[in-house]
Amino acid sequence: MELERAAVPAAGQTRLPGLERDLARPSNTISGAEAVVRSLAEGGVRTVFGYPGGAIMPVYDALFDHGHEIRHVLVRHEQGSIHAAEGYARACGRTGVCIATSGPGATNLITGIADAKMDSTPVVCITGQVPSSALGSDAFQETDVISVSAPLTKWNHQITDPAEIPAMISKALYLARSGRPGPVLVDITKDAQIGTLAYRPHEEEHEIRGYEPFPTLDEERVEAACRLIDRAKRPLVLVGQGVLLSGAQKELGEFVEKAGLPFACTLLGLGAITSEHPLYVGLLGMHGNYGPNIKTNECDLLVAVGMRFDDRVTGDLAKYARQAKVVHLDIDASEIGKNVPAEVEILADAREALGAMTTRVRSRVRTAWLAEFAACDAVERARVIENDLNPASPELRMSEVMDRLAARTGGRALVIADVGQHQMAAARYYGCREGGAFITSGGLGTMGFALPAAMGVGLARRDRPVVAVIGDGGFQMTSQELATIVEERIPVKVMILNNGYLGMVRQWQELFFRRRYSQTELTNPDFVAIAEAYGMEGRRVSERTELDASIDEMLSSEAPYLLEVVVEREENVFPMVPAGAGCAEIRLE
């Protein structure tokens, strides 16, 4: 209706610039910018995150008329847009989309692109570019973002011809989410956005030369894997994010329950099954639980599902599970055998493969083996967990704060953790239960991830509380996104665990650099005052007696809310596998 009113100027007015040309176009001839927006809408995109600028302005002009189809969320920094798109994608399983201008706008996406690549997150980045006639001339705000992003994207492409737009946007959406998900980037020159094309909706391609996102399951390898499982006396299943990405939570549960298999989760695999499951034995890795780290070097079989044996899980590869045979199940052939050789390699989607393995594997109960994990848990509980949850110190600990958050939410909130000590405390003590989720930056370890990612989670999921758990250092990297949260009325709860340090770096300085705290102590602002300046409710708490009430107040608010919790300044996170050590050399103190 707005266009119709604009088409008929009032008496004494002239037509808007370019309107005569627009009215003269054939009905199916549109601008490249309009084709971008239509292609996104026809690809199922309903929310995009972005920040406008000169080279992408035609696309923003087209978005102006499509607010009923696509919701645009204006972030305050381009890095915030891609982290928000990541959070959106990981919360609901749909592809996240972000938009930026050329030059600094595009390069500000690079950290998020690397983060999405490492954590297998489906994101489509659309960037504006200088006119094609100016490419390579060092024009204002020109950057060769194709070359810059090539090592970090699953695929990228530069469009200089508007006729390419429908096919390339469709291809980008397909590539981002199919197979092992990941980020893609489409760079569009300004003249391609302004130019016209005869628009036809593009049917999604399912066959791209050289691209096989859905490998055929090898039944013989499934049989071989099941024979190893049936013969194993001390098997351990390692659960990675691939289970969540394939939607294989139900199949994983049926598989481990039938074969009586204890399972441990990587950082990104948390939430695949409730942490209360009787076969769950804990978190793997550098700050994981004692049992799964010790028993990795005592088991006779490892069954790795949708995980890549990264260094934070394995420690020193020369000392990792040398006694065990390995079954490695993954959808990405490049990950199988890359770090740890496998006896049986299964290239497949986790959901399909786990379903097939469940029908073939024998039913077992492994009481004695599970009892060994219980004994390790008792050791950890006596030497670490009891002190973490019931400290003698009057100061609050990050661990007890996360334990209380779990109690007040029933473990069913969507927790988005930033990077650092608080991240490990959240992973260890929050405990995702049915319907909950734990979302964090794993492979890249990006400080500043949580606040913008929580915006995306909050827009994707309204069925659960969304709590961003952030350290005082990481919060200050992307705190400007409070403005977006308030403007968009996203009911995100922001919990800052404030110890006045870059905590994880300080811990390493204490343990390995003779307590030489070089550039890790922080002089912080008043975080509650910052929240209030943006129009957000806030509260600061430092007393244990006030903790539960303050968490309840935060959770009960229907609006965005910031809770600053002052915690012990020099708290350390244990257990810990020192850098360069084997996973079984885990320290309890």
mmCIF file with all atom_site columns, N, CA and C in Angstrom, residues 149-186:
data_model
loop_
_atom_site.group_PDB
_atom_site.id
_atom_site.type_symbol
_atom_site.label_atom_id
_atom_site.label_alt_id
_atom_site.label_comp_id
_atom_site.label_asym_id
_atom_site.label_entity_id
_atom_site.label_seq_id
_atom_site.pdbx_PDB_ins_code
_atom_site.Cartn_x
_atom_site.Cartn_y
_atom_site.Cartn_z
_atom_site.occupancy
_atom_site.B_iso_or_equiv
_atom_site.pdbx_formal_charge
_atom_site.auth_seq_id
_atom_site.auth_comp_id
_atom_site.auth_asym_id
_atom_site.auth_atom_id
_atom_site.pdbx_PDB_model_num
ATOM 1   N N  . SER A 1 149 ? 38.072 -14.579 3.111   1.00 0.00 ? 149 SER A N  1
ATOM 2   C CA . SER A 1 149 ? 37.186 -15.557 3.746   1.00 0.00 ? 149 SER A CA 1
ATOM 3   C C  . SER A 1 149 ? 37.338 -16.968 3.189   1.00 0.00 ? 149 SER A C  1
ATOM 4   N N  . ALA A 1 150 ? 38.070 -17.134 2.101   1.00 0.00 ? 150 ALA A N  1
ATOM 5   C CA . ALA A 1 150 ? 38.148 -18.446 1.449   1.00 0.00 ? 150 ALA A CA 1
ATOM 6   C C  . ALA A 1 150 ? 38.562 -19.580 2.390   1.00 0.00 ? 150 ALA A C  1
ATOM 7   N N  . PRO A 1 151 ? 39.582 -19.412 3.237   1.00 0.00 ? 151 PRO A N  1
ATOM 8   C CA . PRO A 1 151 ? 39.964 -20.535 4.108   1.00 0.00 ? 151 PRO A CA 1
ATOM 9   C C  . PRO A 1 151 ? 38.960 -20.832 5.219   1.00 0.00 ? 151 PRO A C  1
ATOM 10  N N  . LEU A 1 152 ? 38.033 -19.910 5.453   1.00 0.00 ? 152 LEU A N  1
ATOM 11  C CA . LEU A 1 152 ? 37.142 -20.007 6.608   1.00 0.00 ? 152 LEU A CA 1
ATOM 12  C C  . LEU A 1 152 ? 35.712 -20.367 6.238   1.00 0.00 ? 152 LEU A C  1
ATOM 13  N N  . THR A 1 153 ? 35.400 -20.403 4.965   1.00 0.00 ? 153 THR A N  1
ATOM 14  C CA . THR A 1 153 ? 34.030 -20.676 4.534   1.00 0.00 ? 153 THR A CA 1
ATOM 15  C C  . THR A 1 153 ? 33.936 -22.047 3.882   1.00 0.00 ? 153 THR A C  1
ATOM 16  N N  . LYS A 1 154 ? 32.754 -22.592 3.923   1.00 0.00 ? 154 LYS A N  1
ATOM 17  C CA . LYS A 1 154 ? 32.469 -23.834 3.204   1.00 0.00 ? 154 LYS A CA 1
ATOM 18  C C  . LYS A 1 154 ? 32.428 -23.572 1.701   1.00 0.00 ? 154 LYS A C  1
ATOM 19  N N  . TRP A 1 155 ? 31.998 -22.366 1.337   1.00 0.00 ? 155 TRP A N  1
ATOM 20  C CA . TRP A 1 155 ? 31.932 -21.933 -0.064  1.00 0.00 ? 155 TRP A CA 1
ATOM 21  C C  . TRP A 1 155 ? 31.746 -20.431 -0.071  1.00 0.00 ? 155 TRP A C  1
ATOM 22  N N  . ASN A 1 156 ? 32.331 -19.748 -1.049  1.00 0.00 ? 156 ASN A N  1
ATOM 23  C CA . ASN A 1 156 ? 32.029 -18.333 -1.211  1.00 0.00 ? 156 ASN A CA 1
ATOM 24  C C  . ASN A 1 156 ? 31.990 -17.991 -2.695  1.00 0.00 ? 156 ASN A C  1
ATOM 25  N N  . HIS A 1 157 ? 31.377 -16.858 -3.000  1.00 0.00 ? 157 HIS A N  1
ATOM 26  C CA . HIS A 1 157 ? 31.183 -16.492 -4.406  1.00 0.00 ? 157 HIS A CA 1
ATOM 27  C C  . HIS A 1 157 ? 30.918 -14.997 -4.501  1.00 0.00 ? 157 HIS A C  1
ATOM 28  N N  . GLN A 1 158 ? 31.501 -14.392 -5.537  1.00 0.00 ? 158 GLN A N  1
ATOM 29  C CA . GLN A 1 158 ? 31.239 -12.971 -5.795  1.00 0.00 ? 158 GLN A CA 1
ATOM 30  C C  . GLN A 1 158 ? 30.312 -12.833 -7.002  1.00 0.00 ? 158 GLN A C  1
ATOM 31  N N  . ILE A 1 159 ? 29.257 -12.039 -6.849  1.00 0.00 ? 159 ILE A N  1
ATOM 32  C CA . ILE A 1 159 ? 28.280 -11.810 -7.914  1.00 0.00 ? 159 ILE A CA 1
ATOM 33  C C  . ILE A 1 159 ? 28.506 -10.429 -8.520  1.00 0.00 ? 159 ILE A C  1
ATOM 34  N N  . THR A 1 160 ? 28.730 -10.415 -9.838  1.00 0.00 ? 160 THR A N  1
ATOM 35  C CA . THR A 1 160 ? 28.813 -9.150  -10.566 1.00 0.00 ? 160 THR A CA 1
ATOM 36  C C  . THR A 1 160 ? 27.680 -8.997  -11.574 1.00 0.00 ? 160 THR A C  1
ATOM 37  N N  . ASP A 1 161 ? 26.931 -10.060 -11.800 1.00 0.00 ? 161 ASP A N  1
ATOM 38  C CA . ASP A 1 161 ? 25.816 -10.070 -12.756 1.00 0.00 ? 161 ASP A CA 1
ATOM 39  C C  . ASP A 1 161 ? 24.521 -10.327 -11.993 1.00 0.00 ? 161 ASP A C  1
ATOM 40  N N  . PRO A 1 162 ? 23.567 -9.416  -12.037 1.00 0.00 ? 162 PRO A N  1
ATOM 41  C CA . PRO A 1 162 ? 22.331 -9.615  -11.260 1.00 0.00 ? 162 PRO A CA 1
ATOM 42  C C  . PRO A 1 162 ? 21.589 -10.897 -11.622 1.00 0.00 ? 162 PRO A C  1
ATOM 43  N N  . ALA A 1 163 ? 21.757 -11.394 -12.828 1.00 0.00 ? 163 ALA A N  1
ATOM 44  C CA . ALA A 1 163 ? 21.057 -12.614 -13.238 1.00 0.00 ? 163 ALA A CA 1
ATOM 45  C C  . ALA A 1 163 ? 21.475 -13.820 -12.407 1.00 0.00 ? 163 ALA A C  1
ATOM 46  N N  . GLU A 1 164 ? 22.657 -13.750 -11.774 1.00 0.00 ? 164 GLU A N  1
ATOM 47  C CA . GLU A 1 164 ? 23.147 -14.871 -10.958 1.00 0.00 ? 164 GLU A CA 1
ATOM 48  C C  . GLU A 1 164 ? 22.483 -14.955 -9.588  1.00 0.00 ? 164 GLU A C  1
ATOM 49  N N  . ILE A 1 165 ? 21.881 -13.884 -9.159  1.00 0.00 ? 165 ILE A N  1
ATOM 50  C CA . ILE A 1 165 ? 21.494 -13.774 -7.748  1.00 0.00 ? 165 ILE A CA 1
ATOM 51  C C  . ILE A 1 165 ? 20.554 -14.878 -7.282  1.00 0.00 ? 165 ILE A C  1
ATOM 52  N N  . PRO A 1 166 ? 19.433 -15.161 -7.956  1.00 0.00 ? 166 PRO A N  1
ATOM 53  C CA . PRO A 1 166 ? 18.537 -16.196 -7.424  1.00 0.00 ? 166 PRO A CA 1
ATOM 54  C C  . PRO A 1 166 ? 19.228 -17.546 -7.251  1.00 0.00 ? 166 PRO A C  1
ATOM 55  N N  . ALA A 1 167 ? 20.010 -17.960 -8.239  1.00 0.00 ? 167 ALA A N  1
ATOM 56  C CA . ALA A 1 167 ? 20.669 -19.264 -8.155  1.00 0.00 ? 167 ALA A CA 1
ATOM 57  C C  . ALA A 1 167 ? 21.721 -19.292 -7.052  1.00 0.00 ? 167 ALA A C  1
ATOM 58  N N  . MET A 1 168 ? 22.473 -18.208 -6.909  1.00 0.00 ? 168 MET A N  1
ATOM 59  C CA . MET A 1 168 ? 23.555 -18.204 -5.930  1.00 0.00 ? 168 MET A CA 1
ATOM 60  C C  . MET A 1 168 ? 23.036 -18.111 -4.493  1.00 0.00 ? 168 MET A C  1
ATOM 61  N N  . ILE A 1 169 ? 21.976 -17.367 -4.257  1.00 0.00 ? 169 ILE A N  1
ATOM 62  C CA . ILE A 1 169 ? 21.389 -17.319 -2.914  1.00 0.00 ? 169 ILE A CA 1
ATOM 63  C C  . ILE A 1 169 ? 20.814 -18.682 -2.552  1.00 0.00 ? 169 ILE A C  1
ATOM 64  N N  . SER A 1 170 ? 20.140 -19.321 -3.498  1.00 0.00 ? 170 SER A N  1
ATOM 65  C CA . SER A 1 170 ? 19.602 -20.661 -3.261  1.00 0.00 ? 170 SER A CA 1
ATOM 66  C C  . SER A 1 170 ? 20.721 -21.647 -2.959  1.00 0.00 ? 170 SER A C  1
ATOM 67  N N  . LYS A 1 171 ? 21.791 -21.573 -3.730  1.00 0.00 ? 171 LYS A N  1
ATOM 68  C CA . LYS A 1 171 ? 22.923 -22.474 -3.524  1.00 0.00 ? 171 LYS A CA 1
ATOM 69  C C  . LYS A 1 171 ? 23.574 -22.227 -2.155  1.00 0.00 ? 171 LYS A C  1
ATOM 70  N N  . ALA A 1 172 ? 23.693 -20.962 -1.793  1.00 0.00 ? 172 ALA A N  1
ATOM 71  C CA . ALA A 1 172 ? 24.298 -20.629 -0.499  1.00 0.00 ? 172 ALA A CA 1
ATOM 72  C C  . ALA A 1 172 ? 23.502 -21.221 0.655   1.00 0.00 ? 172 ALA A C  1
ATOM 73  N N  . LEU A 1 173 ? 22.189 -21.087 0.612   1.00 0.00 ? 173 LEU A N  1
ATOM 74  C CA . LEU A 1 173 ? 21.341 -21.627 1.682   1.00 0.00 ? 173 LEU A CA 1
ATOM 75  C C  . LEU A 1 173 ? 21.458 -23.140 1.753   1.00 0.00 ? 173 LEU A C  1
ATOM 76  N N  . TYR A 1 174 ? 21.520 -23.792 0.598   1.00 0.00 ? 174 TYR A N  1
ATOM 77  C CA . TYR A 1 174 ? 21.622 -25.254 0.553   1.00 0.00 ? 174 TYR A CA 1
ATOM 78  C C  . TYR A 1 174 ? 22.970 -25.728 1.093   1.00 0.00 ? 174 TYR A C  1
ATOM 79  N N  . LEU A 1 175 ? 24.052 -25.091 0.648   1.00 0.00 ? 175 LEU A N  1
ATOM 80  C CA . LEU A 1 175 ? 25.377 -25.524 1.073   1.00 0.00 ? 175 LEU A CA 1
ATOM 81  C C  . LEU A 1 175 ? 25.600 -25.286 2.561   1.00 0.00 ? 175 LEU A C  1
ATOM 82  N N  . ALA A 1 176 ? 25.058 -24.197 3.087   1.00 0.00 ? 176 ALA A N  1
ATOM 83  C CA . ALA A 1 176 ? 25.271 -23.886 4.504   1.00 0.00 ? 176 ALA A CA 1
ATOM 84  C C  . ALA A 1 176 ? 24.709 -24.972 5.406   1.00 0.00 ? 176 ALA A C  1
ATOM 85  N N  . ARG A 1 177 ? 23.566 -25.531 5.071   1.00 0.00 ? 177 ARG A N  1
ATOM 86  C CA . ARG A 1 177 ? 22.896 -26.445 5.996   1.00 0.00 ? 177 ARG A CA 1
ATOM 87  C C  . ARG A 1 177 ? 23.052 -27.920 5.658   1.00 0.00 ? 177 ARG A C  1
ATOM 88  N N  . SER A 1 178 ? 23.480 -28.261 4.452   1.00 0.00 ? 178 SER A N  1
ATOM 89  C CA . SER A 1 178 ? 23.543 -29.663 4.063   1.00 0.00 ? 178 SER A CA 1
ATOM 90  C C  . SER A 1 178 ? 24.869 -30.290 4.465   1.00 0.00 ? 178 SER A C  1
ATOM 91  N N  . GLY A 1 179 ? 24.879 -31.619 4.609   1.00 0.00 ? 179 GLY A N  1
ATOM 92  C CA . GLY A 1 179 ? 26.096 -32.296 5.011   1.00 0.00 ? 179 GLY A CA 1
ATOM 93  C C  . GLY A 1 179 ? 26.560 -31.801 6.364   1.00 0.00 ? 179 GLY A C  1
ATOM 94  N N  . ARG A 1 180 ? 27.873 -31.589 6.489   1.00 0.00 ? 180 ARG A N  1
ATOM 95  C CA . ARG A 1 180 ? 28.371 -30.929 7.694   1.00 0.00 ? 180 ARG A CA 1
ATOM 96  C C  . ARG A 1 180 ? 28.110 -29.442 7.531   1.00 0.00 ? 180 ARG A C  1
ATOM 97  N N  . PRO A 1 181 ? 27.262 -28.843 8.358   1.00 0.00 ? 181 PRO A N  1
ATOM 98  C CA . PRO A 1 181 ? 26.915 -27.433 8.171   1.00 0.00 ? 181 PRO A CA 1
ATOM 99  C C  . PRO A 1 181 ? 28.125 -26.524 8.335   1.00 0.00 ? 181 PRO A C  1
ATOM 100 N N  . GLY A 1 182 ? 27.991 -25.313 7.804   1.00 0.00 ? 182 GLY A N  1
ATOM 101 C CA . GLY A 1 182 ? 29.073 -24.350 7.935   1.00 0.00 ? 182 GLY A CA 1
ATOM 102 C C  . GLY A 1 182 ? 28.715 -23.027 7.308   1.00 0.00 ? 182 GLY A C  1
ATOM 103 N N  . PRO A 1 183 ? 29.619 -22.055 7.408   1.00 0.00 ? 183 PRO A N  1
ATOM 104 C CA . PRO A 1 183 ? 29.342 -20.719 6.870   1.00 0.00 ? 183 PRO A CA 1
ATOM 105 C C  . PRO A 1 183 ? 29.643 -20.627 5.377   1.00 0.00 ? 183 PRO A C  1
ATOM 106 N N  . VAL A 1 184 ? 28.841 -19.861 4.668   1.00 0.00 ? 184 VAL A N  1
ATOM 107 C CA . VAL A 1 184 ? 29.110 -19.505 3.276   1.00 0.00 ? 184 VAL A CA 1
ATOM 108 C C  . VAL A 1 184 ? 28.994 -17.993 3.156   1.00 0.00 ? 184 VAL A C  1
ATOM 109 N N  . LEU A 1 185 ? 29.600 -17.446 2.119   1.00 0.00 ? 185 LEU A N  1
ATOM 110 C CA . LEU A 1 185 ? 29.573 -15.991 1.933   1.00 0.00 ? 185 LEU A CA 1
ATOM 111 C C  . LEU A 1 185 ? 29.280 -15.669 0.478   1.00 0.00 ? 185 LEU A C  1
ATOM 112 N N  . VAL A 1 186 ? 28.362 -14.727 0.275   1.00 0.00 ? 186 VAL A N  1
ATOM 113 C CA . VAL A 1 186 ? 28.035 -14.230 -1.058  1.00 0.00 ? 186 VAL A CA 1
ATOM 114 C C  . VAL A 1 186 ? 28.315 -12.733 -1.072  1.00 0.00 ? 186 VAL A C  1
#
